[in-house]
Structure formats: structure tokens, C-alpha cells
XYZ file of C-alpha atoms in Angstrom:
575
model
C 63.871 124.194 77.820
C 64.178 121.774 74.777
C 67.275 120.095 77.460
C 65.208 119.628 80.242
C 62.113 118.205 77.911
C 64.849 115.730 76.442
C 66.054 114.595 79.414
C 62.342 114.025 80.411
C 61.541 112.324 77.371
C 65.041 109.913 77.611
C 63.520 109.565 81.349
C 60.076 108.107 80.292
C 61.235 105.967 77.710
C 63.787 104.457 80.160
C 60.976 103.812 82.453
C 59.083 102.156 80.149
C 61.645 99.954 78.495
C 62.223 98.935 82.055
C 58.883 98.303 82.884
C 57.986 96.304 80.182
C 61.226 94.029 80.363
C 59.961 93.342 83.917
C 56.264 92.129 82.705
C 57.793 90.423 79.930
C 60.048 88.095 82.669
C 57.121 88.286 85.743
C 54.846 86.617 82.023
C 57.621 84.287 81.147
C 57.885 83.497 84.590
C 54.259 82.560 85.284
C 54.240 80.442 81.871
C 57.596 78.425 82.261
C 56.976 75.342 79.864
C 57.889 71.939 81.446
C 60.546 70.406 80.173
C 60.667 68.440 76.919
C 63.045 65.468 76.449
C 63.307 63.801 73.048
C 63.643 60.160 73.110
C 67.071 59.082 71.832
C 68.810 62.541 73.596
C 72.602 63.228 73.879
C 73.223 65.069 77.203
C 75.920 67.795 76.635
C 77.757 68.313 79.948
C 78.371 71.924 79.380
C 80.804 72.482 82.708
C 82.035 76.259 82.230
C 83.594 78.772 85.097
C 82.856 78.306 89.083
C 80.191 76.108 89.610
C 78.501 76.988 92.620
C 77.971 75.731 95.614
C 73.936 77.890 96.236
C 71.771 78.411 93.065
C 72.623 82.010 91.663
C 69.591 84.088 90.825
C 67.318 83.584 87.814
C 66.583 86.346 86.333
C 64.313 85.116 82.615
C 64.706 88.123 80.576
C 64.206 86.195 76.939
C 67.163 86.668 74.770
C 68.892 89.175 77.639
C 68.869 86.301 79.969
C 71.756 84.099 80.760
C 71.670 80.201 80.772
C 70.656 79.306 84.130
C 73.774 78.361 86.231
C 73.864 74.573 87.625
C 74.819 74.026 90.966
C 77.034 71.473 92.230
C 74.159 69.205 93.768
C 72.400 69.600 90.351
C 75.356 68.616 88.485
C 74.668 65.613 90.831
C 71.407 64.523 90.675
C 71.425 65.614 86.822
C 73.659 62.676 86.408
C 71.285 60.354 88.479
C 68.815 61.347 86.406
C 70.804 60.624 83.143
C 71.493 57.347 84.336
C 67.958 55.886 84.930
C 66.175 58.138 81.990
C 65.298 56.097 78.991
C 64.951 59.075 76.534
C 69.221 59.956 77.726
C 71.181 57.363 75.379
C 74.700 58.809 76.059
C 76.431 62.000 77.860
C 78.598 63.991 76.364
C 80.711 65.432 78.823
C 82.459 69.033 77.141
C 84.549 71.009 80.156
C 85.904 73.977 79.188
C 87.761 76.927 81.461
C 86.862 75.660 84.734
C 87.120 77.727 87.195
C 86.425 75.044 90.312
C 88.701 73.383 92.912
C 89.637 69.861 93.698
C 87.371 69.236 96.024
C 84.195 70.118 93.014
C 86.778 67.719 90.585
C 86.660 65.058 92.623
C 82.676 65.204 93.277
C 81.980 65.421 89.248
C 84.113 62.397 88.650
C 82.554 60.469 91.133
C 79.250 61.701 89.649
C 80.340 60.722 86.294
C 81.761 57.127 87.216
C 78.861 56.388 88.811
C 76.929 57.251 85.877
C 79.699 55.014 83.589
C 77.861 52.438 85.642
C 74.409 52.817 84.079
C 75.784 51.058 80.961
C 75.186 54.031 78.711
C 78.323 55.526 76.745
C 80.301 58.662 78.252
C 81.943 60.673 75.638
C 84.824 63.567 76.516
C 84.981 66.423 73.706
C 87.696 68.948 74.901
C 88.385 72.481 73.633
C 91.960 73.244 74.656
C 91.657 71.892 78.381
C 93.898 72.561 81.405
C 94.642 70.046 84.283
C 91.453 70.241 85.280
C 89.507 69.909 82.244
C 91.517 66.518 81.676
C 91.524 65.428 85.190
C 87.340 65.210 84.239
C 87.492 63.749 80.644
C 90.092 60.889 82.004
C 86.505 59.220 83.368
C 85.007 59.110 80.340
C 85.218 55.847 77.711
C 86.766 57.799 74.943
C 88.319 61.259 74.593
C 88.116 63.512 71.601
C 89.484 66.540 70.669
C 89.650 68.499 67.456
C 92.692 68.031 64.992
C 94.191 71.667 65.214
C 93.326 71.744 68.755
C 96.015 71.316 71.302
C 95.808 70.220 75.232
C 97.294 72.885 77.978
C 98.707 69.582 80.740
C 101.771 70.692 82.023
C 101.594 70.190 85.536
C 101.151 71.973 88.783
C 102.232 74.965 90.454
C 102.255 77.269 93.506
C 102.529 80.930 93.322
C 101.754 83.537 96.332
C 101.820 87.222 95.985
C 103.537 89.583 98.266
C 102.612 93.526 98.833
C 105.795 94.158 101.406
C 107.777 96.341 98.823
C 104.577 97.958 97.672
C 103.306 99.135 100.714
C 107.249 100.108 102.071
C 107.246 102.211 98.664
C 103.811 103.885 99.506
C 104.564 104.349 103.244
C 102.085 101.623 104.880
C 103.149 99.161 107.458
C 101.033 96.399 108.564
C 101.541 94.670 111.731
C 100.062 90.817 112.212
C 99.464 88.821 115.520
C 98.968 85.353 115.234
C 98.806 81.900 116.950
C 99.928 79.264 115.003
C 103.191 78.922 113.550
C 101.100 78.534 110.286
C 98.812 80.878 110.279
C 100.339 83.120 107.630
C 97.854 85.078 106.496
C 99.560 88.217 107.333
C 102.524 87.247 105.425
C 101.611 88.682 102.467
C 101.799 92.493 104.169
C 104.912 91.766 106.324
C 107.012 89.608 103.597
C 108.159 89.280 100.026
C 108.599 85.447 100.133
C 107.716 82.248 101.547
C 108.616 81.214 105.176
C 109.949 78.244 106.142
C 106.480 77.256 107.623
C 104.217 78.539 104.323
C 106.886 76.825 101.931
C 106.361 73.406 104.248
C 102.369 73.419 103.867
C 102.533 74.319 99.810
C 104.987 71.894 99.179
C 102.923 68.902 100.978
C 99.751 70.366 99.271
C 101.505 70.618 95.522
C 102.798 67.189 95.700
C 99.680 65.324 96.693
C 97.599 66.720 94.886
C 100.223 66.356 91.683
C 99.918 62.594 92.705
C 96.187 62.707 92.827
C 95.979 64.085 89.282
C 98.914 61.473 87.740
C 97.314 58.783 89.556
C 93.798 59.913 88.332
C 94.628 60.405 84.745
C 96.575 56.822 84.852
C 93.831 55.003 85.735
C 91.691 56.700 82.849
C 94.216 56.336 80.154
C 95.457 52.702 81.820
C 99.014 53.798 82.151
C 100.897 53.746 85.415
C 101.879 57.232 87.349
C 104.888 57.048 86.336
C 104.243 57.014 82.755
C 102.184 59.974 83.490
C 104.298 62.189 85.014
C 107.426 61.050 82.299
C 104.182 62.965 79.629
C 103.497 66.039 81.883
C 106.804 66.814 81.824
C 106.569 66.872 77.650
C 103.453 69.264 78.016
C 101.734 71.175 76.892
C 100.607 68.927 74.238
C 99.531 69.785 70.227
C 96.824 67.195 69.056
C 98.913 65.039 66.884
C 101.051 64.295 70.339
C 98.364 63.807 72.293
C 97.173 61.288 70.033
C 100.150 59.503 69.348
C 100.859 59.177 73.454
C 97.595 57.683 74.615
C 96.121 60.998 75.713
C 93.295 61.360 73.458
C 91.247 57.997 71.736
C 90.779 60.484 68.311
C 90.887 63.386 66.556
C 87.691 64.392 65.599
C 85.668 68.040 64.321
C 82.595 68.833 66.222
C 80.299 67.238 63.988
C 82.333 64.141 63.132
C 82.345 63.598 66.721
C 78.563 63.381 67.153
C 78.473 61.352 63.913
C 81.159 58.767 65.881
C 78.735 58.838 69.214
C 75.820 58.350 67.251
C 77.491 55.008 65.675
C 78.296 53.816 69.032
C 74.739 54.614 70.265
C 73.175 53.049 67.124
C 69.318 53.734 67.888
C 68.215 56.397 65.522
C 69.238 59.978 65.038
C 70.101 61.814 67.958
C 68.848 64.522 69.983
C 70.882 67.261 71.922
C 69.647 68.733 75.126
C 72.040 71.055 76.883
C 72.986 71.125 80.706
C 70.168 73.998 81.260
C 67.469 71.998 79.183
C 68.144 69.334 81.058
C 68.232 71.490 84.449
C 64.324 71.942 84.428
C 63.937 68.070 84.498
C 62.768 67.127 88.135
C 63.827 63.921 89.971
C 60.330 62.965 90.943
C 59.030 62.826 86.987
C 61.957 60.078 86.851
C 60.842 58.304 90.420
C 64.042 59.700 92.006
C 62.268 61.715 94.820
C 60.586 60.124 97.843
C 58.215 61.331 99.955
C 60.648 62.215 102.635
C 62.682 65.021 102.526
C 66.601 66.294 103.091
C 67.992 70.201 103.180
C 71.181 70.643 101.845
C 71.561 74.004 103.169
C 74.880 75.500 100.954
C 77.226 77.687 103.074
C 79.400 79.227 100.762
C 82.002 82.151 100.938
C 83.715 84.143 103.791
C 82.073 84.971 106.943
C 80.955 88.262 107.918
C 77.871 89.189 110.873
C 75.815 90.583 108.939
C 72.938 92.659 109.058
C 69.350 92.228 111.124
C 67.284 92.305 107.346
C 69.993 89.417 105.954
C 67.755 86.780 104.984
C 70.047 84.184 104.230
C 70.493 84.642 99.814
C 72.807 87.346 99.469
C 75.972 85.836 97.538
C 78.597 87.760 99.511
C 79.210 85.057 101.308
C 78.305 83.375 104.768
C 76.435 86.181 106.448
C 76.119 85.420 110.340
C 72.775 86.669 111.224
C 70.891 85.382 107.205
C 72.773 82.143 107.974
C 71.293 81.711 111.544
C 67.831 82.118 110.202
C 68.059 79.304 107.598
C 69.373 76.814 110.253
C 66.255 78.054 112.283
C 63.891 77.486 109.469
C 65.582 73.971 108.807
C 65.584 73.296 112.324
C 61.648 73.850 112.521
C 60.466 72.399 109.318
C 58.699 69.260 110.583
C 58.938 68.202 106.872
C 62.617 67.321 106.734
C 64.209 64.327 108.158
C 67.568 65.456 107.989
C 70.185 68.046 106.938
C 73.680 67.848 105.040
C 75.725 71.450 105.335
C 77.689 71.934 102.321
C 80.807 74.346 103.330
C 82.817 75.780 100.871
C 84.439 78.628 103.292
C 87.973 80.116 103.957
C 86.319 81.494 107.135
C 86.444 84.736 108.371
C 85.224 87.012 111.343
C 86.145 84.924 114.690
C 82.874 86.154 116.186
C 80.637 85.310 113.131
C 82.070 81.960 113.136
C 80.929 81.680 116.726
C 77.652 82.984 116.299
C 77.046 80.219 113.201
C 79.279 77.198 115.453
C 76.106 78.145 118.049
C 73.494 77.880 115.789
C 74.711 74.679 113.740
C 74.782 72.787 117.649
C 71.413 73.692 118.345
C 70.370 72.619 114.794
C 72.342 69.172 115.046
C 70.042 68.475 118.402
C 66.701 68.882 116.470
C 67.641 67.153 113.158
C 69.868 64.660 112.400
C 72.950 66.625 110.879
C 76.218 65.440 108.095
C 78.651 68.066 107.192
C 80.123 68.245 103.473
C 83.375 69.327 103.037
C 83.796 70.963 99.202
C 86.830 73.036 98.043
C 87.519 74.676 101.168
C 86.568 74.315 104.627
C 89.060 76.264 106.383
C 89.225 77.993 109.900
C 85.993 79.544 110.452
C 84.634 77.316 107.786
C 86.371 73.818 109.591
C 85.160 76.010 113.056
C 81.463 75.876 112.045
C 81.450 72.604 111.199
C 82.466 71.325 114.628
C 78.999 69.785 116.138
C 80.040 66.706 116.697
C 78.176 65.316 113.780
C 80.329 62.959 110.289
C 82.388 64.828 108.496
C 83.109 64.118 105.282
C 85.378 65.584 103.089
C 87.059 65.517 99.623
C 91.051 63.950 99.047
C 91.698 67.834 97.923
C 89.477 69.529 100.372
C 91.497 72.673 101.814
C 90.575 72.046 105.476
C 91.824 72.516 109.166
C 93.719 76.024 109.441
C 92.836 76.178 113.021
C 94.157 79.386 114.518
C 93.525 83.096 114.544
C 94.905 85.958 113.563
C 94.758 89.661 113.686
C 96.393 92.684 111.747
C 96.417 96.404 112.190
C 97.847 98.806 109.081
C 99.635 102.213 110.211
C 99.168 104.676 107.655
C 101.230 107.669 108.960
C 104.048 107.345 105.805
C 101.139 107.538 103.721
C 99.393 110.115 104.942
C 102.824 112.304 105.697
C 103.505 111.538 101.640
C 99.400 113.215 100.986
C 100.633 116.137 103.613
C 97.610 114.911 105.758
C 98.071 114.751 109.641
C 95.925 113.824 112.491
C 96.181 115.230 115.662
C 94.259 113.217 118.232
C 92.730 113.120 122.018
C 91.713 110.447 123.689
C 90.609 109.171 126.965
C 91.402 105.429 128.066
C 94.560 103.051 127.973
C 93.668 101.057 125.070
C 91.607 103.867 123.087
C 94.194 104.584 120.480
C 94.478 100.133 119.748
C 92.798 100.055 116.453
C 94.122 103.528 115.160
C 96.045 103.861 111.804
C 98.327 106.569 112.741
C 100.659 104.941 114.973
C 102.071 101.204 115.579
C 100.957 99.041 118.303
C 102.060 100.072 122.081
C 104.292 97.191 123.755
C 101.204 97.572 126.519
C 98.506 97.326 123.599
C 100.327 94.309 121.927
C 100.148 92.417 124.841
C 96.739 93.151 125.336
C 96.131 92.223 121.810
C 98.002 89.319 122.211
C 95.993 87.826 125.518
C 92.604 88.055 123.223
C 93.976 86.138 120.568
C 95.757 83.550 122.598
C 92.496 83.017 124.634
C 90.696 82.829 121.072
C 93.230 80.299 119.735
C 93.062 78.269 123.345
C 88.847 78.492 122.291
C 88.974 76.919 119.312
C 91.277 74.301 120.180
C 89.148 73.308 122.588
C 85.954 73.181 120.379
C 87.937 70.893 117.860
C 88.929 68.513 120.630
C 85.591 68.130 122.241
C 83.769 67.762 118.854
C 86.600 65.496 117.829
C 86.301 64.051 121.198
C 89.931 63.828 121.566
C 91.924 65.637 124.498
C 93.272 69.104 123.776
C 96.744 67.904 123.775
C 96.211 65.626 120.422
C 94.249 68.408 118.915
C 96.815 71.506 119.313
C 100.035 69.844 117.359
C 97.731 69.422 114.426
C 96.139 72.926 114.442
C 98.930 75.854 114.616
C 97.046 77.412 111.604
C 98.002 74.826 109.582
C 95.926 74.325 106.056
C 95.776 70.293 105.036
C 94.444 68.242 102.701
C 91.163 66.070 103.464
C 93.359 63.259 102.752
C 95.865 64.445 104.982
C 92.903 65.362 107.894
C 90.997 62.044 107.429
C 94.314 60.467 108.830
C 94.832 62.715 111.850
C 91.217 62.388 112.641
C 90.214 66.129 111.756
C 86.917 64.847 109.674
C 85.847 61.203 109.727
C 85.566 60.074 105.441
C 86.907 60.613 102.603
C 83.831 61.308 99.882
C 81.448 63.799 98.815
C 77.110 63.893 98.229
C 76.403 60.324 98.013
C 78.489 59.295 100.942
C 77.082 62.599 102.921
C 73.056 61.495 102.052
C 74.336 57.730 103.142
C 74.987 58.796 106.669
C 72.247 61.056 106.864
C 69.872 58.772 106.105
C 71.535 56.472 108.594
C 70.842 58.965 110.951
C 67.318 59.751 110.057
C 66.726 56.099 110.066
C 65.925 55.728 106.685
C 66.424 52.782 104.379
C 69.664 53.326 102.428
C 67.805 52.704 99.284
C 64.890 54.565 99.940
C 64.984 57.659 97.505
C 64.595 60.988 99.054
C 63.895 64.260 98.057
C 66.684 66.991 98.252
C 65.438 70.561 99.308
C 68.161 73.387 98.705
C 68.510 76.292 101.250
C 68.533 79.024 100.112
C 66.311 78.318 97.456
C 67.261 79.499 93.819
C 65.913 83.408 93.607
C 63.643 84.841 90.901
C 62.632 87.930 89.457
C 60.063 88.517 92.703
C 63.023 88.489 94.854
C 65.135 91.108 93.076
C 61.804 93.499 93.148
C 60.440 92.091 96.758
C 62.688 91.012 98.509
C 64.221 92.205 102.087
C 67.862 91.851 101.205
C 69.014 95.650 100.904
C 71.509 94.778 98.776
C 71.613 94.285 95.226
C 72.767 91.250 93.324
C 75.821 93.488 91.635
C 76.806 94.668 94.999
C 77.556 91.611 96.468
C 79.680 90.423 93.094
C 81.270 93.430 93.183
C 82.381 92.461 96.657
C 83.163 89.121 95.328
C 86.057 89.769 93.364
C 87.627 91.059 96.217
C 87.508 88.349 98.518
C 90.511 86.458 97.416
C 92.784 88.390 100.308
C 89.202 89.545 102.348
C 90.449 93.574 102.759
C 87.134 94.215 104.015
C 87.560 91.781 107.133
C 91.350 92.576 107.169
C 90.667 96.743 107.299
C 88.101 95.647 109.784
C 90.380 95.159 113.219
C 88.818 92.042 113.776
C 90.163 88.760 114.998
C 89.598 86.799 112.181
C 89.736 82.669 111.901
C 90.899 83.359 108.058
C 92.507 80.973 105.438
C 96.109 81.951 105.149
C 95.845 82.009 101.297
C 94.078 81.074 98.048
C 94.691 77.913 96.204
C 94.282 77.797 92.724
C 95.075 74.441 91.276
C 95.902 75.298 87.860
């Protein structure tokens, strides 16, 4: 008895506690005070982790409650707003474990030259950075870091990971049907190195975008490349080095630092306001916003179909079905003159893709339509994106990958090693296809292979004819090979090199609307409060879909699920 009246009692007061955290962040909520922005304010740049492509959800919980999460298009128009704000005097721009591509880099140093062009002062204060962390601070006018401090530049490298030996050792084969001599992606199952064709692709890939960052960082630090690379190769770098060969203007503490910026500033004492201060501040208080209005609808993540109650906000990914409803809503919002899709997808399921590729046509006929390349825009993420409409894509943008592929893993070692067994029936040539006990049939493997090939043939032929180039220019270039946007923008696989501002510029041409007529930028989805988590449709919860997440580096969900997939041959971690 005095058990089951403790549980009840632990019961209640969990109920309560959890009620009354709920009313105190539905109260907080309701009474959100507008921003306040001292005159004579420092913005600190506070760029930490993945910055995402869709808001994440915003969850105010008081002192529980994590700093809300910029996006990349606030990260964008934060800067714009920096720029023309009287109370901002200087940025401070402090990077530290970034967890982006180059394709985010290259957008936040164009934000932040841009911004250089305002006049005001753009400060760097690193905390032992990387390459990337550098590749950033190299745009600002001076670069500090702290005197025991040390910088982590050492250069790039490629490293892919092979399970071959672990599943021979465990009894699992896997076999993998392709077309495209490139595409890989069941390499990492059937091999325990390189091929000739993965080790071609990675090498092109490593040494551009090696000559992006030396060129980059020479231009900051006015050295040449060469001078550069002759440093990385002395790397990593304590702070006395890095001072003594150009790679840092001083050596300053924290607060020594401000006291320096505040010198150069020389109007009074100032005022910090962090990246999620400034976050609340909205672009028409600062006469940014115009009366007309552009979605930037954020498709970010693998694709998957879905369920009929996706609504388009779950984080796992690009959802098929959610997805199509967005482009719908977009597509029959009489308020907005235009759209800009921001991909940032490996791909994924071949038929998802197609169902999206549908929907995004149909879109691009009611509203004038620009694609945005970001870090990746791969096979069913380059797929999607072929309406016909100008693409535009970062120098490190992971794009193209155009072919499909399909694996199948036979489990019978592993089973035989648990002492299970299956004994089976079936009625129907091709009814035993997708099952784990056996390999593929010579008969089924050819019937495997006439999907794919007709798959492959399919999206060839949607590339060319949104490329509007004959099939027989479009195939040597596809083969499931990954490039570069740099390295697409010359074979004519997107149309520009650039990122948001060069997107809106062609959307607005497009729309028909003055290039320096300001707009107002409406994100899809929207960022998600505390009602959604309690109200909303989506059935599944926001630690579900980051639990699924962290898997979807290799995608075994889509792999285990027999699918032709138009999947990203790998992961590309620019380190």
C-alpha cells in the first residue's frame, strides 16, 4: 500500500511540475517583450554547431530553454540589418566548432563582406578555430585571438569508412546495383577501400576546395596562395606563431579585446547584444521589408514519402507528402510574388523524389520560382530541383550525383551464427526479390537491373530537358558522379555561381519587381512553438525525428528499405 500511494504521489507531482512548466512558456509566450537595442551596440556573431537550413522549434521554457537557433537566411538578413541600423556600431564576429559545410561558408562570408561594406568595423575573436572557423574570420578587418590560445589550420582531408570486413566477420553480405560508374554508395558494404572511380571524384573535390580555402584566406591576410599553403603545411599553429606569420592582427584576452574595438569605435561605451537578442529584431522596424512578399520554402535533409498527417515541419528530413503540401500552400497564397527553394539534400527515395520533382513543376507554373543550392544538392536533391527554373549554387555546393542505385543485404550467415532459420513458401517468380535469406537470382538481378536502368534512363532525361540540352550531353556528366558547383556551373548543370542575394535578384526579376525594391521574406515552414508541440498534427515528436537524425549520415533506414534510391554516394565533411 504505502508503494502504490508513493508512486501515486511521485505521479501527481510529475503532472503538476509538467503542467505548470507548460503555463509558464504558453505565459511567456503570450508576453514576448519586443526587442530592445541600445544605441552604441556591439553585435556578437555567436556562429556555433549546424546552422540550419528551416527554423528549429522554440520551445521558451525560462532558464530550461535553449538560445533560439538562427537560421541560415537569418544569419542573412541579421547582417542587412546590422548594416543599415544606427544603434549597431561594429560586429563582432566569434565562430567557434562549426559544424556547417562549404556551401553555408561561402554564404556567411558573402554576408559578412557585404556588411564590411556598410563602413562599420568587423572584428574576428577566435577560440581555437579549425579551417572553417578561419576560412570566416579571414573577412573580417582584424583578427584576434587570446595569447595561450592556439589555431587548429592544418589543411584538408578525405576519409571514408568501410563495413566489408565487419559484416564478412558477422556473416552479412550486401549486394548493390547501380548505374553510374560513380554511384558508389554501396561501396561502403561491398569494399574496404576506395575505387578507382570514388578516389577520382575525392581527389578533384579535396583539391578545389583546398584551393578555395588558400585562395580565400590569401586574400584576407593579403598574401598570395602560395604563401598560404607554404603556412598550412607548418600547422597547427600556437598563438605566438600565428602572430608572428600574419595569421592573426593581435593577441588579445576577452576583455582587452572589447577595450581595443571600443577604441576603434570611439563613440561612448559599448553595448553587447548577442546573435539571439538580436534575432527578435524584425526587418520592417529597420525599413528592410516591403509590402510585397517572397517564400523561401527550406528543403532540408533526405527524402522519404512520408505519411498522409505530415504537415510539412517534422525535421527528419524532406518528407514527400508534408513537402507537397507546402508547395501547395505557396502555390495558392495570392500574397507572394515569388518563391526561392533552398535545398540542402543528399536525396533519397527515387519515388519521393518524383513525387516532390511533380509538385515543384506545377509550383514553378503558378509562381515565379529560383532554386538555391546550399551544402548539398545531390541526386534526389539536384532531381527536385529540375523545373526548368535558375539555379544557383555555391563554389563548394555538393551537387549533380545523377544516378540510382539499389542494395539488398542477405542475412543467412547471420542468422545461421544466432541458430535462427527460415523456412519459406511462396507463390510468384519474383516473390522471394527483396528477401534477406538468400542472394539475388541471375533471373531476379536482371529484373532488378531493367528497373534501375529505366530509372537511370528517367532521370537523365529530366536533367536534359530542364537543362534543355539533348540527352547525349547530359549522360557523360551524370554516371552518379558528385561535383562541385564550381565544377557544375561549367558543364551547365546549374546556371550561377552565388547564394541568397543572387537567388532574391533573379526572383525578383522574375516577379517583375524593381531590383531595389525591398521585399519581405516569408519562411516555410514557419519556426514552431510551444502550440505546435501540444497541437499539432505531426505524430511524431521533436526527439524522434533527431533521434533519426544522427543516423542519416549512411540513410540505413532507406538502405534496409529495398528501395531504389537517388542517394548521395557519401558524406563530406570538410574539416
Amino acid at each position: 500500500m504505502a508503494k502504490f500511494l508513493f508512486g501515486l504521489m511521485t505521479g501527481v507531482v510529475i503532472c503538476v511540475a509538467g503542467f505548470l512548466l507548460i503555463v509558464f512558456a504558453l505565459a511567456r509566450s503570450f508576453r514576448e517583450a519586443p526587442p530592445v537595442v541600445a544605441q552604441n551596440s556591439v553585435l556578437e556573431l555567436q556562429l556555433t554547431g549546424d546552422i540550419p537550413e528551416r527554423p528549429p522549434v522554440d520551445v521558451p521554457l525560462g532558464a530550461l530553454a535553449e538560445r533560439p537557433t538562427p537560421t541560415v537566411t537569418n544569419i542573412w538578413m541579421m547582417l542587412r540589418e546590422a548594416a543599415v541600423d544606427p544603434r549597431i556600431k561594429a560586429v563582432v564576429l566569434e565562430p567557434q566548432s562549426l559544424g556547417v559545410g562549404w556551401g553555408k561558408l561561402e554564404e556567411f562570408r558573402a554576408d559578412l563582406e557585404r556588411f564590411k561594406r556598410s563602413g562599420k568595423p568587423l572584428f574576428a575573436y577566435l577560440k581555437t578555430p579549425g579551417a572553417r572557423e578561419y576560412y570566416l574570420a579571414c573577412a573580417a578587418d582584424r583578427i584576434y585571438l587570446a595569447p595561450a590560445d592556439w589555431i587548429n589550420l592544418k589543411g584538408m582531408r578525405v576519409e571514408l569508412m568501410y563495413f566489408k570486413k565487419t559484416l564478412d566477420k558477422i556473416g552479412v553480405g550486401v549486394q548493390v546495383e547501380h548505374d553510374g560508374k560513380y554511384k558508389d554508395f554501396g561501396d561502403m558494404f561491398t569494399r574496404t577501400s576506395m575505387s578507382p572511380e570514388t578516389r577520382e571524384v575525392m581527389t578533384s573535390v579535396l583539391d578545389d576546395l583546398y584551393a578555395n580555402l588558400a585562395g580565400t584566406i590569401a586574400q584576407g591576410r593579403k598574401k598570395t596562395p602560395d604563401e598560404i599553403r607554404s603556412l598550412i603545411d607548418q600547422g597547427p599553429f600556437l598563438a605566438n606563431d600565428a602572430l608572428r606569420d600574419g595569421l592573426v592582427d593581435q593577441l588579445r584576452y576577452e576583455d582587452q579585446f572589447f577595450a581595443d574595438l571600443q577604441q576603434k569605435v570611439n563613440s561612448g561605451v559599448l553595448r553587447k547584444i548577442t546573435t539571439s537578442g538580436y534575432l527578435k529584431v524584425t526587418p520592417d522596424s529597420l525599413g528592410l521589408a516591403g509590402s510585397r512578399k517572397i517564400a523561401m520554402l527550406a528543403a532540408g535533409g533526405s527524402i522519404t514519402r512520408g505519411s498522409a498527417d505530415d504537415d510539412g515541419v517534422s525535421e527528419d528530413g524532406i518528407r514527400a507528402t508534408g513537402f507537397i503540401k507546402l508547395l501547395r500552400r505557396i502555390s495558392a497564397d495570392a500574397s507572394l510574388a515569388g518563391v526561392i527553394v533552398r535545398i540542402d539534400s543528399p536525396g533519397g527515395d527515387a519515388v519521393a523524389s518524383d513525387e516532390i520533382w511533380r509538385e515543384m513543376n506545377l509550383a514553378s507554373k503558378r509562381k515565379p520560382m529560383v532554386i538555391s543550392m546550399s551544402d548539398t544538392a545531390a541526386s534526389g536533391g539536384y532531381y527536385m530541383a529540375m523545373t526548368g527554373d535558375p539555379i544557383v549554387a555555391y563554389p563548394g555546393t555538393l551537387t549533380g550525383s545523377i544516378g540510382v542505385v539499389f542494395g539488398k543485404p542477405n542475412l543467412h550467415g547471420l542468422y545461421d551464427k544466432l541458430g535462427i532459420t527460415k523456412d519459406q513458401l511462396s507463390r510468384g517468380t519474383f516473390a522471394d526479390i527483396d528477401s534477406d535469406y538468400h542472394d539475388l537470382t541471375p533471373v531476379e538481378l536482371a529484373k532488378l537491373k531493367q528497373g534501375i536502368d529505366a530509372n537511370y534512363h528517367d532521370f537523365v532525361a529530366k536533367v536534359a530537358q530542364a537543362r534543355r540540352r539533348p540527352f547525349d550531353q547530359i549522360e557523360p556528366l551524370a554516371q552518379g558522379r558528385v561535383w562541385l558547383g564550381s565544377q557544375a556551373a561549367a558543364r551547365g548543370l546549374v546556371d550561377e555561381l552565388g547564394g541568397i542575394d543572387r537567388a532574391l535578384e533573379l526572383v525578383k526579376q522574375k516577379a517583375h519587381i524593381p531590383a531595389a525594391e525591398n521585399v519581405t521574406i516569408v519562411m516555410y515552414p514557419a519556426r514552431r512553438t510551444i502550440f505546435d508541440l501540444l497541437f499539432g498534427r505531426s505524430s511524431e515528436s521533436v526527439l524522434d525525428a533527431r533521434l533519426r537524425r544522427l543516423a542519416e549520415e549512411w540513410n540505413p533506414e532507406l538502405w534496409a528499405q529495398g528501395r531504389l534510391l537517388r542517394l548521395m554516394p557519401y558524406t563530406i565533411t570538410a574539416q
